[in-house]
């Protein structure tokens, strides 16, 4: 789910049944619900945007990226592109949406939000057709984009153009999404190794730190600590 003001918003695109549900966060009562085509699928957490006509919900779906009103569920705009397993979560930076589409080395894309209806031909800033991770989302940090995939390959892209800055194999299987803070990029592998990179235009591995366990959840950073959730334990690392 994602929170917006007094709403809890749930994207329920199951394939056999698809709908978006907005609940009152205090009572659980349904505030609005919209039905979508039954074949629609999404495994991605939605992103809330400040649109020109009010807040919007951006959803990574099997037929593309779609934005709907956060207040009513009304259709706003969409970028059309089929993908079987849309898992990664989009991010907004400097007024541009950045996301990968997931599944079998799919595309990266940068989109200007806004418009009405199909904006595939007018609002896509750049698109790289292949090379993105299957599951993990990207992170935007200091004008660069970083991704880490299931084959241990880490890629750094220029956010303005999508041009590759560097790409290297650092080892590990990365299902968790990378996070960034204090000039560093943190990559948590499934085997519990956190690879710490120096953020920048060349690859520099600062450290490798091992925890026991299996890790597929993305880490979270708050108040000088990084929180890492394994299958059976939660770790807090920092001050």
Short mmCIF file of N, CA, C and O in Angstrom, two decimals, residues 137-192:
data_model
loop_
_atom_site.label_atom_id
_atom_site.label_comp_id
_atom_site.label_asym_id
_atom_site.label_seq_id
_atom_site.Cartn_x
_atom_site.Cartn_y
_atom_site.Cartn_z
N UNK A 137 14.49 -2.11 -8.02
CA UNK A 137 14.26 -0.77 -8.56
C UNK A 137 15.58 -0.04 -8.67
O UNK A 137 16.59 -0.44 -8.10
N UNK A 138 15.57 1.06 -9.38
CA UNK A 138 16.77 1.90 -9.49
C UNK A 138 16.80 2.92 -8.36
O UNK A 138 15.79 3.16 -7.68
N UNK A 139 17.96 3.53 -8.16
CA UNK A 139 18.07 4.67 -7.26
C UNK A 139 18.72 5.83 -8.01
O UNK A 139 19.68 5.65 -8.76
N UNK A 140 18.15 7.02 -7.83
CA UNK A 140 18.68 8.25 -8.42
C UNK A 140 19.43 9.01 -7.33
O UNK A 140 18.88 9.24 -6.25
N UNK A 141 20.67 9.39 -7.63
CA UNK A 141 21.47 10.07 -6.61
C UNK A 141 22.50 10.97 -7.28
O UNK A 141 23.31 10.50 -8.09
N UNK A 142 22.42 12.24 -6.97
CA UNK A 142 23.38 13.24 -7.44
C UNK A 142 23.56 13.21 -8.96
O UNK A 142 24.67 13.23 -9.48
N UNK A 143 22.43 13.12 -9.67
CA UNK A 143 22.46 13.20 -11.12
C UNK A 143 22.78 11.90 -11.84
O UNK A 143 22.84 11.87 -13.08
N UNK A 144 22.97 10.82 -11.09
CA UNK A 144 23.25 9.52 -11.68
C UNK A 144 22.21 8.50 -11.23
O UNK A 144 21.58 8.65 -10.17
N UNK A 145 22.04 7.46 -12.04
CA UNK A 145 21.12 6.36 -11.73
C UNK A 145 21.94 5.09 -11.53
O UNK A 145 22.86 4.80 -12.32
N UNK A 146 21.60 4.33 -10.49
CA UNK A 146 22.30 3.08 -10.20
C UNK A 146 21.29 1.94 -10.15
O UNK A 146 20.20 2.07 -9.59
N UNK A 147 21.68 0.80 -10.76
CA UNK A 147 20.88 -0.41 -10.68
C UNK A 147 21.78 -1.59 -10.35
O UNK A 147 22.97 -1.59 -10.68
N UNK A 148 21.19 -2.60 -9.71
CA UNK A 148 21.92 -3.83 -9.41
C UNK A 148 20.99 -5.00 -9.70
O UNK A 148 19.83 -4.99 -9.27
N UNK A 149 21.49 -6.00 -10.43
CA UNK A 149 20.62 -7.06 -10.90
C UNK A 149 20.92 -8.43 -10.33
O UNK A 149 21.82 -8.61 -9.50
N UNK A 150 20.17 -9.39 -10.82
CA UNK A 150 20.24 -10.76 -10.31
C UNK A 150 21.51 -11.49 -10.73
O UNK A 150 21.82 -12.56 -10.20
N UNK A 151 22.29 -10.93 -11.65
CA UNK A 151 23.56 -11.53 -12.06
C UNK A 151 24.77 -10.83 -11.45
O UNK A 151 25.90 -11.11 -11.84
N UNK A 152 24.54 -9.95 -10.49
CA UNK A 152 25.64 -9.26 -9.82
C UNK A 152 26.22 -8.11 -10.60
O UNK A 152 27.29 -7.60 -10.25
N UNK A 153 25.53 -7.67 -11.65
CA UNK A 153 26.01 -6.56 -12.48
C UNK A 153 25.41 -5.26 -11.97
O UNK A 153 24.19 -5.14 -11.80
N UNK A 154 26.27 -4.27 -11.74
CA UNK A 154 25.85 -2.95 -11.30
C UNK A 154 26.07 -1.97 -12.46
O UNK A 154 27.13 -1.99 -13.09
N UNK A 155 25.07 -1.16 -12.73
CA UNK A 155 25.13 -0.21 -13.84
C UNK A 155 24.89 1.19 -13.32
O UNK A 155 24.02 1.42 -12.48
N UNK A 156 25.67 2.14 -13.84
CA UNK A 156 25.51 3.56 -13.52
C UNK A 156 25.17 4.29 -14.82
O UNK A 156 25.87 4.14 -15.83
N UNK A 157 24.10 5.08 -14.80
CA UNK A 157 23.64 5.81 -15.97
C UNK A 157 23.60 7.31 -15.70
O UNK A 157 23.38 7.75 -14.57
N UNK A 158 23.76 8.08 -16.75
CA UNK A 158 23.55 9.52 -16.70
C UNK A 158 22.05 9.78 -16.67
O UNK A 158 21.32 9.38 -17.58
N UNK A 159 21.56 10.45 -15.61
CA UNK A 159 20.12 10.63 -15.46
C UNK A 159 19.51 11.49 -16.58
O UNK A 159 18.39 11.25 -17.00
N UNK A 160 20.23 12.46 -17.07
CA UNK A 160 19.68 13.36 -18.08
C UNK A 160 19.49 12.69 -19.44
O UNK A 160 18.60 13.06 -20.21
N UNK A 161 20.32 11.72 -19.75
CA UNK A 161 20.32 11.15 -21.10
C UNK A 161 20.09 9.64 -21.15
O UNK A 161 19.75 9.12 -22.21
N UNK A 162 20.29 8.92 -20.04
CA UNK A 162 20.23 7.48 -20.05
C UNK A 162 21.50 6.81 -20.53
O UNK A 162 21.60 5.59 -20.60
N UNK A 163 22.51 7.62 -20.87
CA UNK A 163 23.79 7.08 -21.35
C UNK A 163 24.51 6.35 -20.23
O UNK A 163 24.57 6.82 -19.09
N UNK A 164 25.09 5.19 -20.57
CA UNK A 164 25.82 4.41 -19.58
C UNK A 164 27.12 5.11 -19.20
O UNK A 164 27.90 5.50 -20.05
N UNK A 165 27.34 5.26 -17.89
CA UNK A 165 28.58 5.83 -17.37
C UNK A 165 29.58 4.71 -17.09
O UNK A 165 30.74 4.79 -17.45
N UNK A 166 29.13 3.66 -16.40
CA UNK A 166 29.95 2.47 -16.21
C UNK A 166 29.05 1.28 -15.89
O UNK A 166 27.90 1.45 -15.48
N UNK A 167 29.59 0.11 -16.10
CA UNK A 167 28.90 -1.13 -15.78
C UNK A 167 29.93 -2.18 -15.39
O UNK A 167 30.87 -2.43 -16.13
N UNK A 168 29.77 -2.76 -14.20
CA UNK A 168 30.74 -3.72 -13.70
C UNK A 168 30.03 -4.83 -12.93
O UNK A 168 28.96 -4.63 -12.35
N UNK A 169 30.65 -5.99 -12.90
CA UNK A 169 30.14 -7.09 -12.09
C UNK A 169 30.82 -7.04 -10.73
O UNK A 169 32.04 -7.12 -10.63
N UNK A 170 30.02 -6.89 -9.67
CA UNK A 170 30.56 -6.80 -8.31
C UNK A 170 30.33 -8.08 -7.52
O UNK A 170 30.81 -8.22 -6.40
N UNK A 171 29.59 -9.01 -8.10
CA UNK A 171 29.32 -10.27 -7.42
C UNK A 171 28.07 -10.21 -6.57
O UNK A 171 27.71 -9.16 -6.03
N UNK A 172 27.38 -11.34 -6.47
CA UNK A 172 26.17 -11.41 -5.67
C UNK A 172 24.92 -11.43 -6.53
O UNK A 172 24.95 -11.13 -7.72
N UNK A 173 23.82 -11.78 -5.90
CA UNK A 173 22.50 -11.76 -6.52
C UNK A 173 21.69 -10.68 -5.82
O UNK A 173 21.46 -10.76 -4.61
N UNK A 174 21.24 -9.68 -6.56
CA UNK A 174 20.58 -8.53 -5.96
C UNK A 174 19.09 -8.52 -6.33
O UNK A 174 18.72 -8.25 -7.46
N UNK A 175 18.28 -8.87 -5.34
CA UNK A 175 16.82 -8.72 -5.45
C UNK A 175 16.39 -7.41 -4.79
O UNK A 175 15.49 -6.73 -5.28
N UNK A 176 17.03 -7.06 -3.68
CA UNK A 176 16.76 -5.79 -3.00
C UNK A 176 17.22 -4.62 -3.86
O UNK A 176 18.20 -4.72 -4.60
N UNK A 177 16.51 -3.52 -3.74
CA UNK A 177 16.88 -2.31 -4.49
C UNK A 177 18.02 -1.57 -3.79
O UNK A 177 18.12 -1.59 -2.56
N UNK A 178 18.89 -0.91 -4.56
CA UNK A 178 19.95 -0.11 -3.95
C UNK A 178 19.38 1.12 -3.26
O UNK A 178 18.31 1.63 -3.63
N UNK A 179 20.10 1.62 -2.25
CA UNK A 179 19.76 2.87 -1.59
C UNK A 179 21.02 3.73 -1.52
O UNK A 179 22.14 3.24 -1.67
N UNK A 180 20.83 5.03 -1.30
CA UNK A 180 21.95 5.97 -1.33
C UNK A 180 21.88 6.93 -0.15
O UNK A 180 20.79 7.35 0.26
N UNK A 181 23.05 7.29 0.39
CA UNK A 181 23.14 8.28 1.46
C UNK A 181 24.61 8.65 1.68
O UNK A 181 25.49 7.80 1.52
N UNK A 182 24.85 9.90 2.03
CA UNK A 182 26.19 10.35 2.44
C UNK A 182 27.28 10.00 1.43
O UNK A 182 28.38 9.56 1.79
N UNK A 183 26.96 10.15 0.14
CA UNK A 183 27.96 9.90 -0.88
C UNK A 183 28.24 8.43 -1.15
O UNK A 183 29.24 8.10 -1.80
N UNK A 184 27.36 7.55 -0.70
CA UNK A 184 27.56 6.11 -0.87
C UNK A 184 26.32 5.45 -1.43
O UNK A 184 25.19 5.89 -1.19
N UNK A 185 26.54 4.35 -2.15
CA UNK A 185 25.47 3.50 -2.65
C UNK A 185 25.57 2.16 -1.92
O UNK A 185 26.65 1.57 -1.85
N UNK A 186 24.44 1.70 -1.39
CA UNK A 186 24.41 0.45 -0.62
C UNK A 186 23.64 -0.61 -1.39
O UNK A 186 22.48 -0.41 -1.76
N UNK A 187 24.29 -1.75 -1.62
CA UNK A 187 23.70 -2.87 -2.35
C UNK A 187 23.68 -4.09 -1.44
O UNK A 187 24.73 -4.53 -0.97
N UNK A 188 22.50 -4.62 -1.20
CA UNK A 188 22.37 -5.77 -0.29
C UNK A 188 22.05 -7.02 -1.11
O UNK A 188 21.01 -7.09 -1.77
N UNK A 189 22.94 -8.00 -1.06
CA UNK A 189 22.75 -9.22 -1.84
C UNK A 189 21.87 -10.21 -1.08
O UNK A 189 21.67 -10.10 0.14
N UNK A 190 21.39 -11.22 -1.80
CA UNK A 190 20.53 -12.23 -1.18
C UNK A 190 21.25 -13.01 -0.09
O UNK A 190 20.63 -13.51 0.84
N UNK A 191 22.57 -13.13 -0.18
CA UNK A 191 23.33 -13.89 0.82
C UNK A 191 23.74 -13.05 2.02
O UNK A 191 24.46 -13.53 2.90
N UNK A 192 23.30 -11.79 2.08
CA UNK A 192 23.54 -10.96 3.25
C UNK A 192 24.76 -10.08 3.19
O UNK A 192 25.12 -9.44 4.18
#
